[in-house]
CSV table of C-alpha atoms and ligand atoms in Angstrom, one decimal:
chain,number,residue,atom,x,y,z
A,27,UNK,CA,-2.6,-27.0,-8.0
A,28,UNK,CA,-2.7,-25.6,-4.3
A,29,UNK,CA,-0.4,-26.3,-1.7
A,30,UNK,CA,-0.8,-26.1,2.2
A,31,UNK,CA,-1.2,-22.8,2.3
A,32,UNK,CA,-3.7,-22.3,-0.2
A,33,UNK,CA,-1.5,-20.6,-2.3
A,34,UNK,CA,-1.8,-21.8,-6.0
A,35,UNK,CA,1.1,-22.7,-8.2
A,36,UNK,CA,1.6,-23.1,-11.8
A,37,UNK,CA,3.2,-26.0,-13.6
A,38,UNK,CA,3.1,-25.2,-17.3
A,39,UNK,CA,4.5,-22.5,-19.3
A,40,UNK,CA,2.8,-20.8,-21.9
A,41,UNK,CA,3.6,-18.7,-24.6
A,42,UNK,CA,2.7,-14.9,-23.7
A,43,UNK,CA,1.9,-12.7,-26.5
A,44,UNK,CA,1.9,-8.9,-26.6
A,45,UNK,CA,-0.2,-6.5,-28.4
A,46,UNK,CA,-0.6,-3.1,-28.4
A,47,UNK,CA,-4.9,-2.8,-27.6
A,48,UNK,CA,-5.4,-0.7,-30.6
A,49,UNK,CA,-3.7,-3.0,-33.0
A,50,UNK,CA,-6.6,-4.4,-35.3
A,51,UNK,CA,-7.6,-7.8,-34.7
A,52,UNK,CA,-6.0,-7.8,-30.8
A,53,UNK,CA,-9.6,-7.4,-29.4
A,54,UNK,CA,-10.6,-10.1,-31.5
A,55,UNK,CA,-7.6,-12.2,-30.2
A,56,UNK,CA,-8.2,-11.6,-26.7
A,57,UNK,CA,-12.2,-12.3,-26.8
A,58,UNK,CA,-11.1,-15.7,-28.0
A,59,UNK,CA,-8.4,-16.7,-25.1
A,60,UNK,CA,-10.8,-15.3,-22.8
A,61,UNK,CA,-14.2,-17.7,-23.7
A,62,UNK,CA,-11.6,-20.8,-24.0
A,63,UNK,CA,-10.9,-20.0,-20.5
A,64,UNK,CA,-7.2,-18.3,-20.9
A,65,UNK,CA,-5.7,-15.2,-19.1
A,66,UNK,CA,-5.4,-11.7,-20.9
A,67,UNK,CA,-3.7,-8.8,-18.7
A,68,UNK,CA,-5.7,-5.5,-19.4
A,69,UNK,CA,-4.9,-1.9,-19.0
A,70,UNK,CA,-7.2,0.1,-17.0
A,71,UNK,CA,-6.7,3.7,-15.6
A,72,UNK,CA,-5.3,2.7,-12.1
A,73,UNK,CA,-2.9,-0.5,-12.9
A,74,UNK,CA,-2.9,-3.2,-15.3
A,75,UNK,CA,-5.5,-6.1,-14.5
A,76,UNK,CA,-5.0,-9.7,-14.9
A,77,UNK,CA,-8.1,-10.7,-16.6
A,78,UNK,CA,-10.1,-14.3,-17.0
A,79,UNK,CA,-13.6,-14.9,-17.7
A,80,UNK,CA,-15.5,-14.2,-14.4
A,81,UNK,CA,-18.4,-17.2,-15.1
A,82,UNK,CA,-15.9,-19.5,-15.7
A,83,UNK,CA,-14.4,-20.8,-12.0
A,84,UNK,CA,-11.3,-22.5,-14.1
A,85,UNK,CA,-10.3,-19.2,-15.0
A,86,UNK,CA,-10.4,-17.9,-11.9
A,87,UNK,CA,-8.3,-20.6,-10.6
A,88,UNK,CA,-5.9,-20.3,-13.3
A,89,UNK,CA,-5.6,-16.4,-12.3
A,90,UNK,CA,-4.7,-17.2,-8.4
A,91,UNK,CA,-2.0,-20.1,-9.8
A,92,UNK,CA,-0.3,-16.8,-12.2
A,93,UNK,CA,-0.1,-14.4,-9.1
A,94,UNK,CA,0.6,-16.8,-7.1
A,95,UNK,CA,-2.3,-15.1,-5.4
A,96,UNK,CA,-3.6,-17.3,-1.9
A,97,UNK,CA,-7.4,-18.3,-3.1
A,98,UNK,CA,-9.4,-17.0,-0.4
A,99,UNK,CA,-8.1,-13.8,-1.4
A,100,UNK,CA,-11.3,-12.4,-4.2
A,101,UNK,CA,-11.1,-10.9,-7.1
A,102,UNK,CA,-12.3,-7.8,-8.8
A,103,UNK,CA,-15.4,-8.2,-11.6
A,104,UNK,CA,-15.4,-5.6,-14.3
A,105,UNK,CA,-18.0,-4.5,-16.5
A,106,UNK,CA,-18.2,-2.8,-19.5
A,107,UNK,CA,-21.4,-0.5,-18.8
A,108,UNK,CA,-23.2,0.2,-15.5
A,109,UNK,CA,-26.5,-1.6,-16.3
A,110,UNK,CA,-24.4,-5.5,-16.0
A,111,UNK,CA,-24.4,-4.6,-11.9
A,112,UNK,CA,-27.5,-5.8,-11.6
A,113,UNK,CA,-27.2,-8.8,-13.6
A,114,UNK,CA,-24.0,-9.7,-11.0
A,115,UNK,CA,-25.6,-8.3,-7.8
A,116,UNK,CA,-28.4,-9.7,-5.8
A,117,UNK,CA,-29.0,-6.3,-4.4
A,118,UNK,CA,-28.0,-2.4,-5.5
A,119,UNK,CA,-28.9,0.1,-2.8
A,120,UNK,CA,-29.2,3.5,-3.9
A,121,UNK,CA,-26.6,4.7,-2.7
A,122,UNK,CA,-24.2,3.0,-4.3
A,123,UNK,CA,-26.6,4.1,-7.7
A,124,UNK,CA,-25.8,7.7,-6.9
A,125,UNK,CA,-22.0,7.0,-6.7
A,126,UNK,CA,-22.4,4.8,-10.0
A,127,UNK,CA,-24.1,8.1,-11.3
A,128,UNK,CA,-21.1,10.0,-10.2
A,129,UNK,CA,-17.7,8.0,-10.5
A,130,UNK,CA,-18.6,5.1,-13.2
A,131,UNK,CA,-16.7,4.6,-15.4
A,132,UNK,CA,-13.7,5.2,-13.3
A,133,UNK,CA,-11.5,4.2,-10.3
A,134,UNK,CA,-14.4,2.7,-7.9
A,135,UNK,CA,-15.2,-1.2,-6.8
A,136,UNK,CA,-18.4,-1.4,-5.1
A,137,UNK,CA,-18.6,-4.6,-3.1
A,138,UNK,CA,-22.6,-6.3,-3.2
A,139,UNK,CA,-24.3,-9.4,-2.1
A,140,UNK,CA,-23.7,-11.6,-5.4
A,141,UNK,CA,-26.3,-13.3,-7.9
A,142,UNK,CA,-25.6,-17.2,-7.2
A,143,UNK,CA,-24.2,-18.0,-10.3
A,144,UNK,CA,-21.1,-16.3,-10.4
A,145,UNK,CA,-18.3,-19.2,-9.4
A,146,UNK,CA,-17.2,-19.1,-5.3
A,147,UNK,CA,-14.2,-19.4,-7.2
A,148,UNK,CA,-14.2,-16.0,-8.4
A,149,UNK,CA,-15.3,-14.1,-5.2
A,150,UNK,CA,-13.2,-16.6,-2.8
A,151,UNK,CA,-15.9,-18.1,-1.4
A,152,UNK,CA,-17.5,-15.0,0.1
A,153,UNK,CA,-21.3,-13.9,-0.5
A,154,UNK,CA,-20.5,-10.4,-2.3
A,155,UNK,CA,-19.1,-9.6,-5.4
A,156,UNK,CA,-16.5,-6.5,-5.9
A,157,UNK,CA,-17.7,-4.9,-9.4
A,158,UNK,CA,-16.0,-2.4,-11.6
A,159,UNK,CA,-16.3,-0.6,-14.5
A,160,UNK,CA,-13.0,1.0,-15.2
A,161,UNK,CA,-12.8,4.1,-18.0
A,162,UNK,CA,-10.1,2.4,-20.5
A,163,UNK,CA,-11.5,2.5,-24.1
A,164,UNK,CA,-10.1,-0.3,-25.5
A,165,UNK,CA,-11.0,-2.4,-22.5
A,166,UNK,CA,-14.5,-1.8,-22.5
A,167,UNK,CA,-14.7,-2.6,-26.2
A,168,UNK,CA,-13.2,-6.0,-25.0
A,169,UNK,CA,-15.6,-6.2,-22.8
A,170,UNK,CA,-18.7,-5.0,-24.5
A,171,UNK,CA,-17.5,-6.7,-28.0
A,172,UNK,CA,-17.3,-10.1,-26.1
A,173,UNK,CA,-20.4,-9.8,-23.8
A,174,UNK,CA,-17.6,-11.0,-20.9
A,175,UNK,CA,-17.2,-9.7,-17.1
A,176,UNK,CA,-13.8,-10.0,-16.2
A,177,UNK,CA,-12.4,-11.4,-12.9
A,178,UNK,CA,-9.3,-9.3,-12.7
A,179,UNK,CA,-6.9,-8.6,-10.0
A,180,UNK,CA,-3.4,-6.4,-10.8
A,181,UNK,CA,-1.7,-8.3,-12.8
A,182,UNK,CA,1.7,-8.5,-10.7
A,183,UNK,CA,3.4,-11.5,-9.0
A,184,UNK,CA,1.4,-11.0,-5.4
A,185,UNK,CA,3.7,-9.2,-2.9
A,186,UNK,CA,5.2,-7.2,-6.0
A,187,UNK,CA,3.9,-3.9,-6.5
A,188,UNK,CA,0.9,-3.5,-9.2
A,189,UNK,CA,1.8,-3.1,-12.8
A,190,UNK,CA,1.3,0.6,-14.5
A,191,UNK,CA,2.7,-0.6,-17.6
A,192,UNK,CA,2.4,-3.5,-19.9
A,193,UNK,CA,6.7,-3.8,-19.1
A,194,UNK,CA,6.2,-4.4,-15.6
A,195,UNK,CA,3.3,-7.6,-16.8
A,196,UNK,CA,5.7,-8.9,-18.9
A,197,UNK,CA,8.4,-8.7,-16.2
A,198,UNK,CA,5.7,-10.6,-13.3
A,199,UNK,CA,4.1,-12.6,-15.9
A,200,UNK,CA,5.9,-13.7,-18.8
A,201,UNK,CA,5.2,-17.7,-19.8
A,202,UNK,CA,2.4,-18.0,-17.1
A,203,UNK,CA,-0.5,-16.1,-19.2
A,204,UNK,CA,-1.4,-16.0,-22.8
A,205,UNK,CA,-1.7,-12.2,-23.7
A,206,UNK,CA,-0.9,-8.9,-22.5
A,207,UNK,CA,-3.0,-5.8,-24.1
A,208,UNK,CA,-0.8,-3.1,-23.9
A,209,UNK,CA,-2.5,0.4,-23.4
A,210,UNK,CA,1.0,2.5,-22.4
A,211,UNK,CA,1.5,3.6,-18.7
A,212,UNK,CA,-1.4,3.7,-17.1
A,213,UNK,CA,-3.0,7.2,-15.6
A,214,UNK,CA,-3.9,7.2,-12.0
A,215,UNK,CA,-1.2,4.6,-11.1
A,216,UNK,CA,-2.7,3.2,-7.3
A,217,UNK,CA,-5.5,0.8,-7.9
A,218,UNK,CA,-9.3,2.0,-7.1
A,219,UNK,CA,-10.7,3.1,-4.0
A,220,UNK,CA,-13.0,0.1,-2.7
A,221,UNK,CA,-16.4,0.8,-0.9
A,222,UNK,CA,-18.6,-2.3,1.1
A,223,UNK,CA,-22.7,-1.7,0.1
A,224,UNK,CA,-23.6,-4.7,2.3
A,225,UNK,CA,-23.9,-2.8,5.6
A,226,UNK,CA,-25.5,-0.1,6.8
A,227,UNK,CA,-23.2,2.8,6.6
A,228,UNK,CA,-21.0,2.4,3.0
A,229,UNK,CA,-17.4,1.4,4.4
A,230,UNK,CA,-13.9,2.0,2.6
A,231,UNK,CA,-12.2,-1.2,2.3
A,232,UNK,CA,-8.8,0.1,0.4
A,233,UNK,CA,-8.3,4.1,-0.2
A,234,UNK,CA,-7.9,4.9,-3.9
A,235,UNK,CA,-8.1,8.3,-5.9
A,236,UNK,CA,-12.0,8.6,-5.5
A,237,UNK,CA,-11.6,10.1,-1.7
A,238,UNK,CA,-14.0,9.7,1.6
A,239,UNK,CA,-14.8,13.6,0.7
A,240,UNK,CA,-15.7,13.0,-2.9
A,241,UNK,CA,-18.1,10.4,-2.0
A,242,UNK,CA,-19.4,11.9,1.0
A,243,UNK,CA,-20.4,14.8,-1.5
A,244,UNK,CA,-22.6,12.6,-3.2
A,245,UNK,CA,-23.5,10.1,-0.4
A,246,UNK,CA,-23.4,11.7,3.1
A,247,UNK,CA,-21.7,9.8,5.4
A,248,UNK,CA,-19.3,7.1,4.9
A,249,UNK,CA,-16.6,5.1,7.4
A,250,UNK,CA,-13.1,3.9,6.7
A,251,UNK,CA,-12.9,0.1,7.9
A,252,UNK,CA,-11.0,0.5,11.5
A,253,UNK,CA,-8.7,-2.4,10.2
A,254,UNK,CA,-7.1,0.1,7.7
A,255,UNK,CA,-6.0,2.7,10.5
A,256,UNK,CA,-4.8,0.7,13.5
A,257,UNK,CA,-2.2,-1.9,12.4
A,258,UNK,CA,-4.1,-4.2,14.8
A,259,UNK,CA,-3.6,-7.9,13.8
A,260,UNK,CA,-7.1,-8.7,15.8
A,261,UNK,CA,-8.6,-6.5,13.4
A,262,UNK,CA,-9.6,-8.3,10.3
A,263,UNK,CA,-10.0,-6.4,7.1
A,264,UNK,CA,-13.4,-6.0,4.7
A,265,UNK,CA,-11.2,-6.7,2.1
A,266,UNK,CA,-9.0,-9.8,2.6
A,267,UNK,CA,-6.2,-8.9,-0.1
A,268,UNK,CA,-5.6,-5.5,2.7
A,269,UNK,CA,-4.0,-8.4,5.2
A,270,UNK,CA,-1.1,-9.7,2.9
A,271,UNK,CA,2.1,-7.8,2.3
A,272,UNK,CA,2.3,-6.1,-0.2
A,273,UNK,CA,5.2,-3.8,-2.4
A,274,UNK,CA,7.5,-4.7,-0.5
A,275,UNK,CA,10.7,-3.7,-2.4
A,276,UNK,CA,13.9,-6.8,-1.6
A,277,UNK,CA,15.9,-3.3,-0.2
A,278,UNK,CA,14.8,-3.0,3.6
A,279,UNK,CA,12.6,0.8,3.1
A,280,UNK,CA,11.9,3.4,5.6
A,281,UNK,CA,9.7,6.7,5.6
A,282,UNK,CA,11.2,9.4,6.9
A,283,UNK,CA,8.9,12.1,8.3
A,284,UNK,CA,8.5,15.3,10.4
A,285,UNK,CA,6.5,14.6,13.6
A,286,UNK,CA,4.1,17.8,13.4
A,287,UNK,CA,3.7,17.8,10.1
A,288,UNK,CA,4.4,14.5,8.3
A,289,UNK,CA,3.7,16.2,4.8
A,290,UNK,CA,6.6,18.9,4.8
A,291,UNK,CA,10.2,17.5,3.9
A,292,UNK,CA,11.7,20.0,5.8
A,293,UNK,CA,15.7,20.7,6.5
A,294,UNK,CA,15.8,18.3,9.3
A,295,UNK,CA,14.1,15.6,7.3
A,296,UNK,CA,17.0,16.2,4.6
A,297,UNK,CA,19.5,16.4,7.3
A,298,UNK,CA,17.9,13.0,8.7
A,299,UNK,CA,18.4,11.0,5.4
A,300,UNK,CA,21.5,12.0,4.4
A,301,UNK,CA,22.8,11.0,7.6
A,302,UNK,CA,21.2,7.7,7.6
A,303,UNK,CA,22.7,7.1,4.2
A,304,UNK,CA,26.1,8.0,5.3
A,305,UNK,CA,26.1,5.8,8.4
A,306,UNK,CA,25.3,2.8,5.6
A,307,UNK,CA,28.0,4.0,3.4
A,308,UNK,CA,30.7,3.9,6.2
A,309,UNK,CA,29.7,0.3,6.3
A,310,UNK,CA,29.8,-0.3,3.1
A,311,UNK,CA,26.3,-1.0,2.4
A,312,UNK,CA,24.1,0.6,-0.8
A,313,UNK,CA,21.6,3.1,-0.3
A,314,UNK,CA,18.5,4.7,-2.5
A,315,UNK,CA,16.5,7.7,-1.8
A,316,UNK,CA,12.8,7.9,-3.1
A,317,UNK,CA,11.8,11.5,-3.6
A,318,UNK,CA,10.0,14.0,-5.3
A,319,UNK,CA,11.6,15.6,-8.0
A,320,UNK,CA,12.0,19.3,-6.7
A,321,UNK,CA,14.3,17.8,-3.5
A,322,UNK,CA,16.0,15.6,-5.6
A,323,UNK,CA,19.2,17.6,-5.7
A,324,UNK,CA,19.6,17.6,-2.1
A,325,UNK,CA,20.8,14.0,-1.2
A,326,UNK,CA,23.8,11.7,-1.6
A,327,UNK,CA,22.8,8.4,-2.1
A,328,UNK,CA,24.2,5.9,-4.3
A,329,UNK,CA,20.9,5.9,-5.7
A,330,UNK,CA,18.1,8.7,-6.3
A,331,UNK,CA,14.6,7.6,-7.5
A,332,UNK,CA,12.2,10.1,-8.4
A,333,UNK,CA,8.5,10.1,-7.3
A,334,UNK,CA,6.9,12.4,-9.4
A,335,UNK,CA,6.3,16.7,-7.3
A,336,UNK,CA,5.6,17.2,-3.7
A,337,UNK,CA,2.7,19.7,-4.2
A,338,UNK,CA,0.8,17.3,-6.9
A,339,UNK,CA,-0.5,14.0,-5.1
A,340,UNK,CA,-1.1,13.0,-8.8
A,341,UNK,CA,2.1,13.1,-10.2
A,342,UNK,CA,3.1,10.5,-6.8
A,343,UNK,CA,0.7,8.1,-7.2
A,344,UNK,CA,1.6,7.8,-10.9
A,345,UNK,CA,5.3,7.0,-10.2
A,346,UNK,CA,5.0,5.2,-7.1
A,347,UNK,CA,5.1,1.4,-7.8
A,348,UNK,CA,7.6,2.0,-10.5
A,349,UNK,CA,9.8,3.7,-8.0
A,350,UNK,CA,9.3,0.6,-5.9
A,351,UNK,CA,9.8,-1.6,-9.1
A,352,UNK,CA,13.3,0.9,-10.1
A,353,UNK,CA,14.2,0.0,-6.1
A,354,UNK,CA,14.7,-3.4,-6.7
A,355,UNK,CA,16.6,-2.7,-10.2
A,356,UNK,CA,19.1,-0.5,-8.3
A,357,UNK,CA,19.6,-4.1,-5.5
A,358,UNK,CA,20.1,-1.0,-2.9
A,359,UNK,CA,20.2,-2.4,0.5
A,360,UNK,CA,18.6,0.4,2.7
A,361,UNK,CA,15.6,2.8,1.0
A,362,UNK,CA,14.8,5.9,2.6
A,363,UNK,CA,11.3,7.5,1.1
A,364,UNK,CA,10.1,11.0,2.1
A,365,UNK,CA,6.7,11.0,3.1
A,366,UNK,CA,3.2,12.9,2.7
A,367,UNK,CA,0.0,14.0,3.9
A,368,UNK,CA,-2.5,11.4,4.6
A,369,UNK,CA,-5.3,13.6,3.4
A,370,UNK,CA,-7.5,12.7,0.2
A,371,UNK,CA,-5.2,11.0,-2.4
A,372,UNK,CA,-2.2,11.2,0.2
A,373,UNK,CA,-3.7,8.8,2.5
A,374,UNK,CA,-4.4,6.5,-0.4
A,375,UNK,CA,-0.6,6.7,-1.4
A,376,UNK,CA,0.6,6.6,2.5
A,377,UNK,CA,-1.6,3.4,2.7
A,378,UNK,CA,0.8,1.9,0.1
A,379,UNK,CA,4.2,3.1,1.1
A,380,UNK,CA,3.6,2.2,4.7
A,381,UNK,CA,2.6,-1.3,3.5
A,382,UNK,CA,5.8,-1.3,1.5
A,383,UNK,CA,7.8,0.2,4.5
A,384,UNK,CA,6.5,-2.8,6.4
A,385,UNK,CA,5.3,0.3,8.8
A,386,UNK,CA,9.1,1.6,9.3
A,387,UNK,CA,8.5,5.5,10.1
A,388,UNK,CA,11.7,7.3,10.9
A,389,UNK,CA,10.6,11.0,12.8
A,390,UNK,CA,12.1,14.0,13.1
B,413,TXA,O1,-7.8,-0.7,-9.6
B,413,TXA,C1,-8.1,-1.9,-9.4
B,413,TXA,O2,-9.0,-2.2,-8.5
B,413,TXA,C2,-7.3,-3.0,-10.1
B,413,TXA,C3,-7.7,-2.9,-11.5
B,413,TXA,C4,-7.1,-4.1,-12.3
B,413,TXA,O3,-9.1,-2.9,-11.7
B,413,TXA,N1,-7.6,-4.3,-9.5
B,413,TXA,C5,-7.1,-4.6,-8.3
B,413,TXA,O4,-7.4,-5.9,-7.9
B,413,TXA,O5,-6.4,-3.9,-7.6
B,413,TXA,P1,-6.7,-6.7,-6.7
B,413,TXA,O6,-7.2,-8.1,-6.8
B,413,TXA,O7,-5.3,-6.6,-6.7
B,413,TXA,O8,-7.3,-6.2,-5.4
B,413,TXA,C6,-8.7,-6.4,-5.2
B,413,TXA,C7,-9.0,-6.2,-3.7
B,413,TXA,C8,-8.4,-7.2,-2.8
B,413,TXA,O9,-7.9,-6.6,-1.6
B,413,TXA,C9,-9.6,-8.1,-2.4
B,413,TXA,O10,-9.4,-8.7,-1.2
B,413,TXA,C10,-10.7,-7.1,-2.5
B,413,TXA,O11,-10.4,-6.3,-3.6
B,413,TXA,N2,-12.0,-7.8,-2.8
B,413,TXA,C11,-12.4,-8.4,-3.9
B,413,TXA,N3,-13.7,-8.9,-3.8
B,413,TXA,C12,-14.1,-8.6,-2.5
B,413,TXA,C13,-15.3,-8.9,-1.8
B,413,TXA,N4,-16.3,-9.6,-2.3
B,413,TXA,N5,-15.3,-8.5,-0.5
B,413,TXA,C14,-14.3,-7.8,0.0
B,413,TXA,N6,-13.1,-7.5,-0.6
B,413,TXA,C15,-13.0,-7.9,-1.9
B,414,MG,MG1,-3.4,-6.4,-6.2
């Protein structure tokens, strides 16, 4: 069913089942939802996908009416060894072979010019097709036991913040699919770094833990699509799902920053926060702080959410959306989030908290 604004809904509730992916038999159990056309969430090392048969443009449907996802928004394929990309794309330059070569399997869509047959469905309505092959073991058994690409975007409620466990599917997506796999907590925690083959230079289209300076090792140069830097509504993005919303926690959230050097929390920073939180407390309103761990002890606020340590990008990006998630829990009213660099894997996880911060920067 789609509405006016292209925005699918569901009107049937199923029964969801959960499995842990290495129980015997769950494979098995998820092959066979999958070729009838039903919806199995996956883990894979970034965030939890929402998977369907890619050939089958029912399924895909059926994936946009879970999310809730707008249908000219595509979806991701995944494969479950490098040689399907040329059975999905029309053309592979070589390129985007070396970077195969170098990051596959792992946290990298490559966007091509797609074969025909895969459904408009799937790819909404555009030429290309975004293809991944993402490094979870019991994911590509599923797929290579079952000879089945799978469309899959995160498997979140859209607008909520991507899944890193099989917890936070069940919470978004309970009754409206018919299995979760659960792997644990996943490991990078942001989804993957997206790169557009069709032109001539290879352009980012969403920053992820594979970095411009990773594949610019391998590659030479490649450009970060203007529409990502400049907030520019004129601009439109390669990828359409980098126009909506997204993460944003019900809490109204600001980042909090130093102006020279936006990746140091220093005193004033502190100073700043703890005085915005106080000015909400004298009105009675409730407050959370996200931080990393080692400044933890240095605010008041009725609530304190951790984000993992300063000096290890990792350890952020693996805590972030379930800081944003934990936000919500706490129903705090104003959310103040220090900030970092917007180098390498910083950038990637300063492209998500400004989209959750609806842009909010507070400087110091
Ligand atoms: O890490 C990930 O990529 C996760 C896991 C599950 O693999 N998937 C994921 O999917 O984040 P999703 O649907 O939440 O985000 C996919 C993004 C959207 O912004 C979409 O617009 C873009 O990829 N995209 C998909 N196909 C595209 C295409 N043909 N051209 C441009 N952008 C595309
Ligand atoms: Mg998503």
């Amino acid at each position: 069913m789609e509405n006016k604004l292209g925005v699918s809904t569901l009107t049937q509730e199923v029964k969801t089942i959960v499995k842990s992916i290495d129980e015997p038999g769950a494979i098995q159990e998820a092959t066979a939802i999958l070729r009838r056309g039903g919806l199995v969430a996956f883990p894979t090392e970034t965030v939890y996908g929402l998977g369907g048969d890619a050939l089958q443009s029912d399924a895909s449907m059926k994936i946009y009416a879970a999310k809730g996802r707008p249908s000219d928004n595509p979806l991701i394929v995944h494969i479950g060894r490098s040689e399907d990309v040329y059975k999905l794309a029309e053309v592979v330059p070589e390129k985007a072979k070396m970077m195969m070569e170098a990051f596959w399997p792992g946290p990298l869509t490559m966007i091509f010019k797609k074969k025909s047959f895969i459904p408009d469905e799937t790819t909404g309505q555009l030429p290309t097709v975004a293809i991944r092959y993402p490094s979870h073991p019991g994911t590509i058994k599923l797929m290579r036991d079952s000879g089945i690409y799978i469309a899959g975007p995160s498997a979140n409620t859209s607008g909520h913040p991507s899944p890193t466990t099989a917890e936070h599917v069940y919470h978004d997506l309970n009754g409206k699919i018919d299995m979760i796999l659960d792997g644990g907590p996943v490991g990078i925690g942001i989804e993957s770094t997206i790169v557009d083959f069709t032109g001539d230079i290879p352009t980012i289209c969403r920053p992820g833990f594979i970095t411009k300076k990773m594949m610019e090792e391998v590659i030479g140069p490649v450009i970060i699509d203007p529409a990502l830097i400049e907030p520019d509504p004129s601009l439109h993005p390669k990828a359409p799902g980098m126009k909506y919303t997204h993460y944003a926690p019900q809490g109204k959230l600001s980042i909090v920053e130093n102006k020279e050097n936006p990746a140091l929390v220093t005193d004033a920073v502190v100073d700043k926060i703890n005085e915005l939180v106080a000015e909400h407390k004298a009105k009675g309103e409730t407050t959370a702080i996200m931080t990393t761990s080692n400044m933890a002890n240095r605010y008041h606020a009725d609530h304190i959410i951790l984000l993992g340590e300063q000096a290890s990008g990792d350890t952020v990006a693996a805590h972030l959306y379930a800081a944003l998630r934990e936000c919500d829990d706490t129903g705090a009213q104003y959310i103040y989030s220090e900030s970092f660099n917007r180098d390498d894997l910083g950038g990637a996880i300063m492209n998500r908290l400004l989209k959750a911060a609806g842009h909010r920067v507070v400087q110091v």
